[in-house]
Short mmCIF file of C-alpha atoms in Angstrom, two decimals:
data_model
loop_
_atom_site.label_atom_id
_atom_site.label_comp_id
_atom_site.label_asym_id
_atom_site.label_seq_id
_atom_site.Cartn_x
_atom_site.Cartn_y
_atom_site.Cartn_z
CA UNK A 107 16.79 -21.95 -6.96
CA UNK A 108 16.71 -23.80 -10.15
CA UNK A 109 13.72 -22.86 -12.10
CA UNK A 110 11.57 -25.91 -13.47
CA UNK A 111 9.36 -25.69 -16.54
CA UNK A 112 7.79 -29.06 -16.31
CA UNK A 113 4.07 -29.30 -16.26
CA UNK A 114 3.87 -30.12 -13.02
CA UNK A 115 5.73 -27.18 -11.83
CA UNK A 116 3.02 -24.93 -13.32
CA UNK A 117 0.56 -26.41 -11.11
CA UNK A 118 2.65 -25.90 -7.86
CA UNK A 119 0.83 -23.68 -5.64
CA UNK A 120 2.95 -20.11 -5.13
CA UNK A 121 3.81 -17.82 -1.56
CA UNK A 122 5.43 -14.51 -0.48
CA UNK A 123 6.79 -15.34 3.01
CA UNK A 124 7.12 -12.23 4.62
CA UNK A 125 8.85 -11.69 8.11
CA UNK A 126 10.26 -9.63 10.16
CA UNK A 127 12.14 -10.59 13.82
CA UNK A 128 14.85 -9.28 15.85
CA UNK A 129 18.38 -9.78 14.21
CA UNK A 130 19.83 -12.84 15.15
CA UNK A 131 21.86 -15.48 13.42
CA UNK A 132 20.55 -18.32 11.59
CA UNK A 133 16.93 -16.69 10.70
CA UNK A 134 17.62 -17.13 6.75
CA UNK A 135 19.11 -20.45 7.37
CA UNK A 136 16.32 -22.00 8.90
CA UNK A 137 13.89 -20.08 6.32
CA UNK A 138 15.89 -22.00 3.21
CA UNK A 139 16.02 -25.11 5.66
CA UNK A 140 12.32 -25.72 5.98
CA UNK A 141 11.37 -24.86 2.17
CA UNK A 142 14.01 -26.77 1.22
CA UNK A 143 12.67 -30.02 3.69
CA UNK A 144 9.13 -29.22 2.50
CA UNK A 145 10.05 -29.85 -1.25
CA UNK A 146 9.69 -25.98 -1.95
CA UNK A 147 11.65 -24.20 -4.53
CA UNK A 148 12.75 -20.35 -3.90
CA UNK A 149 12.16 -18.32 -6.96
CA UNK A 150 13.46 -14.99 -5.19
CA UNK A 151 14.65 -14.14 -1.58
CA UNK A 152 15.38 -10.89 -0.31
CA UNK A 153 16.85 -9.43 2.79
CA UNK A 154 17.62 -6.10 5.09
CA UNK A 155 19.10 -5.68 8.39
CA UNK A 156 18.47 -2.06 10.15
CA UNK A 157 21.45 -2.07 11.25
CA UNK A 158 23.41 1.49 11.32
CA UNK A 159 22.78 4.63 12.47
CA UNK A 160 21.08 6.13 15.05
CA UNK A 161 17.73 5.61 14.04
CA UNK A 162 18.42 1.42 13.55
CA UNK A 163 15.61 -0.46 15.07
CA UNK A 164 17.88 -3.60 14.71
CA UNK A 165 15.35 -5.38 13.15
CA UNK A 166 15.84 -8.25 10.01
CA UNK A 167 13.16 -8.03 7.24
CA UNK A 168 12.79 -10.82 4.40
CA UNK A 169 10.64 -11.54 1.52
CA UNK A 170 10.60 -14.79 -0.27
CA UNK A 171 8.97 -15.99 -3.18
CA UNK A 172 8.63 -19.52 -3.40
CA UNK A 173 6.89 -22.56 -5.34
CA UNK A 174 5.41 -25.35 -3.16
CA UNK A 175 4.67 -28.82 -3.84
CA UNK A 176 0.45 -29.70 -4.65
CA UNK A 177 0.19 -31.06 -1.19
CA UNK A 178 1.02 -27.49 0.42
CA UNK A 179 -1.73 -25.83 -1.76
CA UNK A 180 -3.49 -24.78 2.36
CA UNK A 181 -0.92 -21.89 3.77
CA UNK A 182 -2.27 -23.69 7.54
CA UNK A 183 -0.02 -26.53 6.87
CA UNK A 184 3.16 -24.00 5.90
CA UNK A 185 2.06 -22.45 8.90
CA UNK A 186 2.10 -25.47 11.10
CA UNK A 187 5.98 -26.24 9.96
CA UNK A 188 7.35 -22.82 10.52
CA UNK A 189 5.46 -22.80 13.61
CA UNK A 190 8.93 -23.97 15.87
CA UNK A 191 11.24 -21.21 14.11
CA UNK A 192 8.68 -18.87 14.35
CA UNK A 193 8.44 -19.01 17.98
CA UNK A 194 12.10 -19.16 18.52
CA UNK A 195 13.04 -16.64 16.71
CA UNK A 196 9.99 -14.80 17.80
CA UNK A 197 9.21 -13.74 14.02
CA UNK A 198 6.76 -11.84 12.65
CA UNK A 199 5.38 -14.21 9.97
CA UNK A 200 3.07 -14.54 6.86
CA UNK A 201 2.36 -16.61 4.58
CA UNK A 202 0.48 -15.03 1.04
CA UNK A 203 -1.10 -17.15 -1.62
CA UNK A 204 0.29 -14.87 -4.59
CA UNK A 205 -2.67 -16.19 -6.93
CA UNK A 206 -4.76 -14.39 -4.46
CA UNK A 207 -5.65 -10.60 -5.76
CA UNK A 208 -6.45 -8.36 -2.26
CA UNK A 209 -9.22 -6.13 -2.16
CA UNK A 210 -8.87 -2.61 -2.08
CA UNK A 211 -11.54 -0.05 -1.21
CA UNK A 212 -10.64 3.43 -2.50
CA UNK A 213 -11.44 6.90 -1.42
CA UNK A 214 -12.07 9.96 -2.62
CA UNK A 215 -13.10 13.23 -2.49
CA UNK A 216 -13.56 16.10 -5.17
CA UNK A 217 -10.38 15.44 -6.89
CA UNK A 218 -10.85 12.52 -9.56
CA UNK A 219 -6.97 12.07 -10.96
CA UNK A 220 -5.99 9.36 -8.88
CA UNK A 221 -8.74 7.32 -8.46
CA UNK A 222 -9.11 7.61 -12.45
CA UNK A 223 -5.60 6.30 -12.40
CA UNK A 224 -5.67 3.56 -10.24
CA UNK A 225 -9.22 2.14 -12.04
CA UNK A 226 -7.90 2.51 -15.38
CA UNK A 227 -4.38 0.41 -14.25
CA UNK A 228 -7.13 -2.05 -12.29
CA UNK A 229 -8.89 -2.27 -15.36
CA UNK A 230 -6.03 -3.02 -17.84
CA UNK A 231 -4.86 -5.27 -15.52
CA UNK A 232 -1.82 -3.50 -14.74
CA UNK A 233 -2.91 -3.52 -11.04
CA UNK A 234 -3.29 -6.85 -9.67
CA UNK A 235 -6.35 -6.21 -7.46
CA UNK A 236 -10.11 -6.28 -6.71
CA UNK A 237 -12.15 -3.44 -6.20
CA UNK A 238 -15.28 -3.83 -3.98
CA UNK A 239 -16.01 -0.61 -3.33
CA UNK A 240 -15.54 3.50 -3.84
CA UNK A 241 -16.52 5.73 -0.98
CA UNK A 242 -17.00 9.51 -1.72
CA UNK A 243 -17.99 12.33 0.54
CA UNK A 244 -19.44 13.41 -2.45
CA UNK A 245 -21.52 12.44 -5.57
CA UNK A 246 -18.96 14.12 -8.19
CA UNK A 247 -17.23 10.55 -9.37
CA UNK A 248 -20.40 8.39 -9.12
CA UNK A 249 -20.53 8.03 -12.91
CA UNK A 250 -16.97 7.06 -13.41
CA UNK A 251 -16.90 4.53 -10.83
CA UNK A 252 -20.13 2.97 -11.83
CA UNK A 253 -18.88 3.03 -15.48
CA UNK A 254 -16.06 0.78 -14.30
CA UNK A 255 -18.72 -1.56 -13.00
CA UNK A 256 -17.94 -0.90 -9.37
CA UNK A 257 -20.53 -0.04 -6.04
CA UNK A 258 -20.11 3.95 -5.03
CA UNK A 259 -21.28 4.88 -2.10
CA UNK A 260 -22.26 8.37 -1.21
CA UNK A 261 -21.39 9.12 2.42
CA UNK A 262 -21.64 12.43 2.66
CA UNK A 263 -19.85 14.86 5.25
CA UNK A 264 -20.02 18.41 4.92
CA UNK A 265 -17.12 21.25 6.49
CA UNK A 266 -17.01 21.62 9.82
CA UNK A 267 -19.19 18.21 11.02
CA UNK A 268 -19.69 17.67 14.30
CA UNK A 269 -17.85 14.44 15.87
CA UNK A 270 -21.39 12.49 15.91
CA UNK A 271 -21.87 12.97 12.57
CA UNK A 272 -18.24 12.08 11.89
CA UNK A 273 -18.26 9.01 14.23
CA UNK A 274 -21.57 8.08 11.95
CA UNK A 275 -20.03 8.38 8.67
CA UNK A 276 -17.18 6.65 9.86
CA UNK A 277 -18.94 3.69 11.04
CA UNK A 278 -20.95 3.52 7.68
CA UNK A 279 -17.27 3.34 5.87
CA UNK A 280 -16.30 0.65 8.64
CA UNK A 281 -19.36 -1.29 7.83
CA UNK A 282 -18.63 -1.07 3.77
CA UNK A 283 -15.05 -2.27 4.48
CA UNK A 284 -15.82 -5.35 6.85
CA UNK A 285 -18.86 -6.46 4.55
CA UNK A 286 -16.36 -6.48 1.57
CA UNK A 287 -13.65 -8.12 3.10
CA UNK A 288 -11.12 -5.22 2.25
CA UNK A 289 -7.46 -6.18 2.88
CA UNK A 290 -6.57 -2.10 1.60
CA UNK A 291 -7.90 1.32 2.26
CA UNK A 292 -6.49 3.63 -0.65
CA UNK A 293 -7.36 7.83 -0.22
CA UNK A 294 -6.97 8.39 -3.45
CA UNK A 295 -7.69 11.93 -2.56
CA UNK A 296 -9.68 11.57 0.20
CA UNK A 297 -9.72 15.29 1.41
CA UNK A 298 -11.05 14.28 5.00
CA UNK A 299 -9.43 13.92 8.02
CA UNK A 300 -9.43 10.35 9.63
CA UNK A 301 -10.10 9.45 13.42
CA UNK A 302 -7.61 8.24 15.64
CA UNK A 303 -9.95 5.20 16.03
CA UNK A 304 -10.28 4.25 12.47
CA UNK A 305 -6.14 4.95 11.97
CA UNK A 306 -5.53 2.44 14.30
CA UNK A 307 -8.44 -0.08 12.76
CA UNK A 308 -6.74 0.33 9.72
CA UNK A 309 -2.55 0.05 10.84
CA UNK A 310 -0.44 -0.55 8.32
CA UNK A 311 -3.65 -1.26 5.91
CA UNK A 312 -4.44 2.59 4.74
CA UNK A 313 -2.47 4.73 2.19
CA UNK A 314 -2.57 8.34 1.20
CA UNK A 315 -1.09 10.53 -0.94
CA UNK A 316 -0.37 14.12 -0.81
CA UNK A 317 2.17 16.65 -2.44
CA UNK A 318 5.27 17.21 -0.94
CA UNK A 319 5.36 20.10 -0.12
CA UNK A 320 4.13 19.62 3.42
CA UNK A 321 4.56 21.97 5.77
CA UNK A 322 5.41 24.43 3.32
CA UNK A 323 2.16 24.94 1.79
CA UNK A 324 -1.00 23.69 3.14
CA UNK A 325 -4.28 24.56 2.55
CA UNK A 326 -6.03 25.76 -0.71
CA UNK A 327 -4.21 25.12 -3.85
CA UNK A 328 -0.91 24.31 -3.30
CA UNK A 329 0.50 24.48 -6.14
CA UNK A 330 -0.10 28.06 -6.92
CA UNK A 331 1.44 28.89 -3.74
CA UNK A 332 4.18 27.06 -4.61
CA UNK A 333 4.33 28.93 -8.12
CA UNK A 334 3.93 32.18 -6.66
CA UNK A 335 7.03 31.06 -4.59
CA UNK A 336 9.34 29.97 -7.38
CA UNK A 337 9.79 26.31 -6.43
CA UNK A 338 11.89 23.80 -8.59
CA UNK A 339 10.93 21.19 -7.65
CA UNK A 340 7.71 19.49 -7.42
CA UNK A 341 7.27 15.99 -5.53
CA UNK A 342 4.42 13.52 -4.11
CA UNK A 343 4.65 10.98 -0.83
CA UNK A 344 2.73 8.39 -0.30
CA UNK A 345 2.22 6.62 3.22
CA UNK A 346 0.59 4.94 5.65
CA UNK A 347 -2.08 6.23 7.58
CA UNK A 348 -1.69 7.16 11.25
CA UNK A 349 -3.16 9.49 13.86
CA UNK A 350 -0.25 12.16 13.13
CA UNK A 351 -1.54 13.80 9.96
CA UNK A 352 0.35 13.03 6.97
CA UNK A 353 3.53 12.08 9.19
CA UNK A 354 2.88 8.20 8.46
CA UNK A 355 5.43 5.59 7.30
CA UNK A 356 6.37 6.81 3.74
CA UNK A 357 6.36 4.22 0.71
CA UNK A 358 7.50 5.83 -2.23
CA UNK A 359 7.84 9.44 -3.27
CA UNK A 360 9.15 11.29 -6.59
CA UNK A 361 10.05 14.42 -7.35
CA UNK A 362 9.67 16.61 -11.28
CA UNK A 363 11.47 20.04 -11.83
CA UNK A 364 9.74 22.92 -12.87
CA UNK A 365 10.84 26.93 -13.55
CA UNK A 366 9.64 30.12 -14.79
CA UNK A 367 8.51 29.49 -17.77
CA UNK A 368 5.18 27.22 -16.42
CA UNK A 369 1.95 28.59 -14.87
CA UNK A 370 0.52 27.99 -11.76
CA UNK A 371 -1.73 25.88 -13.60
CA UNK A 372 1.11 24.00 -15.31
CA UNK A 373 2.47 23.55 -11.41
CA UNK A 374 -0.72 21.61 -10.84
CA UNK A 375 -0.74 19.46 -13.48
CA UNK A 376 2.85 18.03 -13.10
CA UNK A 377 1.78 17.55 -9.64
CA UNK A 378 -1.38 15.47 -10.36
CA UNK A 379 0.59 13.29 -12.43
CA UNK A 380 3.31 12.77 -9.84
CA UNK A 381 0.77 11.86 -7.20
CA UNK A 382 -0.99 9.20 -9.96
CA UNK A 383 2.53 7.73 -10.14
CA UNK A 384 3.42 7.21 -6.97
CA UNK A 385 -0.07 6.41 -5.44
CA UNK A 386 0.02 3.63 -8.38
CA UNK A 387 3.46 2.47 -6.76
CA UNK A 388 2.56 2.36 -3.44
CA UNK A 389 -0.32 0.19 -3.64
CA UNK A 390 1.38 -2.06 -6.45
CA UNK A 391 4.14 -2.80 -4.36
CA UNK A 392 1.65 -3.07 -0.87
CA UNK A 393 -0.57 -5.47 -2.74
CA UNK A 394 2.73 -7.79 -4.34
CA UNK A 395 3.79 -7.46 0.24
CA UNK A 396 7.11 -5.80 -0.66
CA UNK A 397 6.46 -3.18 2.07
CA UNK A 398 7.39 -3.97 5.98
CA UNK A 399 6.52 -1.56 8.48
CA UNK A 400 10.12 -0.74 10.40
CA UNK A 401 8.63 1.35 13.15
CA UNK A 402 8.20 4.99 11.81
CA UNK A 403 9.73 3.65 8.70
CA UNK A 404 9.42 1.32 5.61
CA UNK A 405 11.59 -1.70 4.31
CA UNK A 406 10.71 -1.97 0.66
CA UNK A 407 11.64 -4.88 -1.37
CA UNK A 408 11.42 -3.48 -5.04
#
């Protein structure tokens, strides 16, 4: 795993290899074997077996981030040799060109701190990412988003839609997505309920965020019921998106304490700033592939 700083080695095209398989012996040996054959050199490797407990799923996860030789530049060919182990081994297997920023398409609704987050991070740079698109069920954010430079689109669906005019507005997001190639759906605050359909479309390729607080206080600002209760402590989850409403595979979460001596409305703003940093975590760490879906759970290679 020698690093080498020869001009050449800058030009050496660079993969995550990402896999997950039933646990067996000799997966990460014949991983290292066929880089290793292939003239690849491993820059990092990383591993988890769900082993223990009750709730194991006996699965093996692995990232690996490795430099290939000028002649592997297409991922088909790294593809074509793993194609043997993959099959016996019966993996779960990609291959991602890390030069390669994904597209993300965010979402939002009436409440603008995470998607200002997330476009001021994709505009420093600190998120490595392309933004296509911002869909809103409302106009309220058109000016940021166009200010970044970005397409908003206004799809609008009012309280209590019927499912035809849901099932429209969802195929008008659909459409937005496929025509912009989006690898990543973020609701950054998307205050709209999702249909089965389009949870499954988007498996393991959606992320929301919400506070934690869940089932504790739902509905109408949250955080001043949570005030008016006397809560310590103050967290955000984010995770994927499935049919069970905010019950998804969970990424990241955080937590900040709180007391007496804050308002309701100081309760709200620690909490918008706990969703920005997870949200920002979540999709950093989806984008860089350091999160496996382990059935109702997450492997995350930090």
């Amino acid at each position: 795993m020698a690093t080498d700083a020869s001009p050449a080695a800058a030009m050496r095209p660079s993969y995550i290899l990402t896999l997950a398989a039933r646990d067996q012996p000799g997966i990460v040996h014949a991983v290292a074997g066929l880089l290793f054959q292939a003239g690849c050199n491993i820059v990092d490797s990383q591993q988890f077996g769900d082993l223990e407990g009750a709730d194991a799923t006996g699965l093996f996860f692995m990232r690996v981030h490795f430099e290939a030789p000028a002649h592997l530049a297409d991922p088909t060919q790294l593809r074509t040799l793993f194609e043997h182990a993959r099959q016996q081994f019966q993996m779960d297997l990609h291959f991602h060109v890390q030069a390669r920023k994904p597209r993300v398409m965010l979402m939002v609704s009436q409440h603008g701190h995470c998607l200002n987050d997330l476009l001021f991070r994709w505009q420093s740079r600190q998120l490595p990412v392309e933004i296509p698109a911002v869909v809103s069920n409302h106009e309220t954010f058109r000016g940021l988003v166009e200010g970044y430079g970005i397409p908003f689109h206004h799809l609008p669906l009012a309280a209590g839609a019927d499912a035809a005019t849901k099932d429209t507005q969802e195929a008008a997001v659909m459409a937005i997505a496929d025509r912009e190639r989006v690898d990543l759906v973020v609701l950054a605050r998307y205050m709209q309920i999702l249909s089965p359909g389009l949870c499954d479309a988007w498996r393991g390729r959606a992320i929301n965020i919400h506070h934690s607080f869940l089932p504790s206080f739902k509905g109408a600002k949250p955080y001043f019921q949570a005030h008016a209760r006397g809560v310590k402590l103050i967290g955000a989850t984010a995770h994927y998106v499935t049919a069970d409403l905010d019950e998804g595979p969970i990424i990241e979460q955080d937590v900040e304490r709180v007391d007496h001596t804050l308002s309701a409305e100081d309760f709200t703003a620690v909490g918008r700033d706990i969703e920005c940093m997870v949200l920002a975590r979540a999709v950093r760490w989806h984008v860089e592939h350091r999160v496996l879906l382990n059935g109702h759970k997450t492997v995350v290679f930090r």
